[in-house]
Amino acid sequence: AAQDGSTFRIGAHATYPLNGDWEKKSLGYGAQVVWQLGDSAFLELSGTVLKDEWTKDSVLEADTEVDLPGDIEDYANQYSDSSQADRAISEGNALSGDTKIADLDMVHIAITLGFEFELSDALKAYAGGGINYNTFDVSYDERDLIQAAGYDPSYADYLGVANVKVNIDIDPAIGFHGCVGCELALGEGFQLFAEYRYVMINKISGKTEFSGSYGGYSYSNSIEGEDKMKTGFARAGVNF
């Protein structure tokens, strides 16, 4: 928010998750545009990129569970030596539960209406809330997902697992947020701010699709799921 009489500011910020649904906390970044609405209110449009890592345990325990179709095991047992098939299926479980198998990039676009409270000539506190739009992009190595599901990639050619194609798609989701913070005017049009923001997304829908072939046979499978997200993160930056 502007403290020197101007009605329009731009700036940048860094963010860090403090609690909620994160496997690995890491520094995020973003930018914002702020419109001053009179002496004690402001409207902010911001965009933030947040990053996370998915481990074997987090993916396999999620509602959008990543798992290979049972058809693979059926083909393995039907067309191959059972001991080799069992080995191919069981040895994949040697992958430890905390092994990273995917990266998640979340883009958080938010509109926030805030109200300011003057503490001194240079310092203000504020509180606000608003609505946000979130997109999710998952990057991964298909063989990591195959192994996470319990199949040994070293037997990929033997089982036809090498032909498996995996697609993870998470739909954009709308959420709500609240925030509290403080802002410090530095002069020369610059202002520092620090904030705690809590985000609630009540519905995130996802779909995992598998397809592949074994010899002359083909198979496909898909798993759909829904989840929620509640998270709090610190945000600090500068406006000018």
XYZ file of C-alpha atoms in Angstrom:
240
model
C 0.000 0.000 0.000
C 1.196 3.517 -0.714
C 2.025 5.878 2.096
C 3.258 8.973 0.223
C 0.026 9.959 -1.506
C 0.524 8.038 -4.732
C -2.329 5.773 -5.823
C -0.373 3.148 -7.758
C 2.639 1.018 -6.808
C 4.460 -1.976 -8.208
C 6.885 -4.250 -6.414
C 8.370 -7.683 -5.880
C 8.340 -10.163 -3.030
C 9.775 -13.407 -1.740
C 7.723 -16.029 0.061
C 8.376 -19.050 2.258
C 5.868 -21.704 3.457
C 5.501 -21.853 7.227
C 2.855 -24.543 7.668
C 0.358 -26.647 5.783
C 0.492 -29.063 2.860
C 4.144 -28.955 1.779
C 6.556 -31.858 1.430
C 9.646 -29.673 1.116
C 9.675 -25.986 1.970
C 11.539 -23.746 -0.456
C 11.760 -20.051 -1.263
C 9.234 -18.684 -3.738
C 9.012 -15.378 -5.548
C 6.518 -13.025 -7.130
C 5.409 -9.514 -8.035
C 2.496 -7.276 -7.153
C 0.577 -4.180 -8.227
C -1.062 -2.062 -5.509
C -3.797 0.552 -5.808
C -4.382 2.886 -2.855
C -8.076 3.350 -2.048
C -8.180 6.473 0.075
C -6.165 6.849 3.256
C -6.776 3.453 4.852
C -7.504 0.823 2.224
C -5.769 -0.748 -0.761
C -6.334 -3.318 -3.464
C -3.483 -5.619 -4.510
C -3.082 -7.939 -7.488
C -0.192 -10.354 -6.967
C 1.333 -13.393 -8.581
C 3.544 -15.853 -6.701
C 5.428 -18.968 -7.792
C 5.701 -21.671 -5.111
C 7.639 -24.915 -5.468
C 7.349 -28.300 -3.805
C 8.681 -31.841 -4.170
C 6.634 -35.038 -4.126
C 8.112 -38.135 -2.545
C 7.085 -41.732 -3.093
C 5.074 -41.788 0.150
C 3.297 -38.494 -0.466
C 2.153 -39.521 -3.946
C 1.082 -43.067 -3.103
C -0.850 -41.887 -0.033
C -2.592 -38.999 -1.792
C -6.183 -39.070 -3.010
C -4.827 -38.715 -6.554
C -2.867 -41.916 -5.984
C -0.238 -42.790 -8.549
C -0.353 -46.500 -9.206
C 0.213 -48.695 -12.201
C -2.770 -50.646 -13.519
C -3.111 -54.199 -12.322
C -3.028 -55.244 -15.968
C 0.763 -55.048 -15.911
C 0.992 -57.604 -13.144
C -1.541 -59.811 -14.943
C 0.487 -59.688 -18.164
C 3.695 -60.363 -16.283
C 2.269 -63.440 -14.585
C 0.534 -64.724 -17.699
C 3.361 -64.375 -20.188
C 6.510 -64.757 -18.129
C 8.191 -66.868 -15.501
C 6.341 -66.184 -12.251
C 9.521 -65.879 -10.165
C 10.885 -63.244 -12.539
C 7.570 -61.412 -12.514
C 7.465 -61.437 -8.714
C 11.002 -60.123 -8.597
C 10.216 -57.335 -11.050
C 7.225 -56.262 -8.989
C 8.753 -56.577 -5.526
C 12.204 -55.128 -6.145
C 10.716 -51.778 -7.072
C 9.647 -51.425 -3.455
C 13.295 -50.894 -2.537
C 12.734 -47.246 -3.510
C 12.665 -45.410 -0.166
C 9.563 -43.505 0.815
C 11.305 -40.147 1.000
C 12.790 -40.378 -2.512
C 11.786 -37.434 -4.697
C 9.812 -38.563 -7.725
C 8.191 -35.321 -8.934
C 8.414 -31.540 -8.761
C 5.383 -29.290 -8.338
C 5.203 -25.654 -9.451
C 2.210 -23.736 -8.109
C 1.304 -20.290 -9.479
C -0.794 -18.341 -6.958
C -2.615 -15.303 -8.418
C -4.443 -13.310 -5.769
C -6.649 -10.229 -5.425
C -6.509 -8.809 -1.903
C -8.496 -6.015 -0.290
C -6.619 -4.653 2.720
C -7.256 -2.124 5.472
C -4.437 -0.169 7.112
C -3.934 1.064 10.660
C -1.384 3.787 11.287
C 1.127 3.032 14.031
C 3.473 5.961 13.361
C 4.307 8.358 10.559
C 6.296 5.655 8.766
C 4.804 2.415 10.058
C 1.404 0.875 9.374
C -0.209 -2.455 10.163
C -2.768 -3.989 7.834
C -5.193 -6.874 7.519
C -7.111 -8.133 4.554
C -8.364 -11.005 2.489
C -9.475 -12.009 -0.948
C -9.796 -14.620 -3.643
C -7.057 -16.480 -5.497
C -6.620 -18.555 -8.656
C -4.050 -21.350 -8.619
C -2.436 -23.448 -11.331
C -0.311 -26.563 -10.837
C 2.392 -28.047 -13.048
C 3.942 -31.443 -12.241
C 7.274 -32.517 -13.762
C 8.604 -36.047 -13.340
C 10.504 -38.949 -14.815
C 8.105 -41.714 -15.859
C 10.522 -44.414 -14.709
C 10.606 -42.883 -11.220
C 6.824 -43.138 -11.036
C 6.950 -46.718 -12.295
C 9.436 -47.638 -9.595
C 7.473 -45.764 -6.936
C 4.460 -47.897 -7.807
C 6.472 -51.015 -7.007
C 8.009 -52.071 -10.323
C 11.734 -52.430 -10.879
C 12.804 -50.335 -13.905
C 15.680 -52.750 -14.561
C 12.997 -55.216 -15.733
C 11.227 -52.596 -17.845
C 12.032 -54.239 -21.162
C 11.173 -57.688 -19.826
C 7.723 -56.619 -18.638
C 7.003 -54.075 -21.347
C 6.954 -51.383 -18.664
C 9.225 -49.249 -20.844
C 6.206 -48.547 -23.044
C 4.224 -47.048 -20.193
C 3.203 -43.429 -20.643
C 2.180 -41.447 -17.599
C 0.353 -38.125 -17.537
C -0.474 -36.244 -14.336
C -2.863 -33.335 -14.757
C -4.083 -31.099 -11.927
C -6.906 -28.694 -12.712
C -6.682 -24.993 -11.793
C -8.385 -24.228 -8.489
C -9.939 -21.197 -6.816
C -9.309 -20.468 -3.159
C -9.610 -17.813 -0.502
C -7.019 -16.186 1.720
C -6.550 -13.860 4.659
C -3.478 -11.882 5.633
C -1.965 -9.633 8.291
C 1.191 -7.600 7.946
C 3.039 -4.343 8.400
C 4.579 -1.782 6.039
C 7.442 0.607 6.575
C 7.909 3.738 4.452
C 11.575 4.398 3.670
C 11.291 7.642 1.755
C 12.074 8.279 -1.903
C 8.927 6.353 -2.771
C 10.143 2.996 -1.383
C 8.286 0.838 1.097
C 9.072 -2.491 2.755
C 6.400 -4.935 3.874
C 6.186 -8.242 5.717
C 3.086 -10.427 5.834
C 1.612 -13.727 6.923
C -0.916 -15.152 4.464
C -3.186 -18.150 4.986
C -4.632 -19.831 1.885
C -7.567 -22.252 1.746
C -8.393 -24.213 -1.411
C -11.392 -26.444 -0.800
C -11.223 -28.505 -3.981
C -8.273 -29.528 -6.137
C -9.089 -32.084 -8.829
C -6.471 -34.239 -10.497
C -6.180 -37.094 -12.942
C -3.392 -39.593 -13.544
C -3.488 -41.468 -16.851
C -1.465 -44.545 -17.816
C -1.151 -46.256 -21.157
C 1.244 -48.779 -22.613
C 1.645 -52.136 -24.236
C 2.956 -55.612 -23.529
C 3.824 -57.535 -26.660
C 0.776 -57.300 -28.861
C -1.448 -56.226 -25.996
C -2.225 -52.652 -24.974
C -3.716 -51.267 -21.803
C -4.785 -47.958 -20.340
C -5.964 -46.793 -16.966
C -6.790 -43.536 -15.260
C -7.241 -42.486 -11.661
C -9.153 -39.361 -10.657
C -9.114 -37.748 -7.252
C -9.817 -34.639 -5.242
C -7.966 -33.012 -2.420
C -7.887 -29.818 -0.353
C -5.061 -27.466 0.442
C -4.544 -25.301 3.502
C -1.257 -23.513 3.858
C 0.307 -20.479 5.472
C 3.340 -18.640 4.188
C 5.411 -15.577 4.976
C 5.721 -12.878 2.347
C 8.199 -9.996 2.381
C 9.055 -7.484 -0.298
C 9.294 -3.941 -1.536
C 6.953 -1.535 -3.323
C 7.952 1.627 -5.165
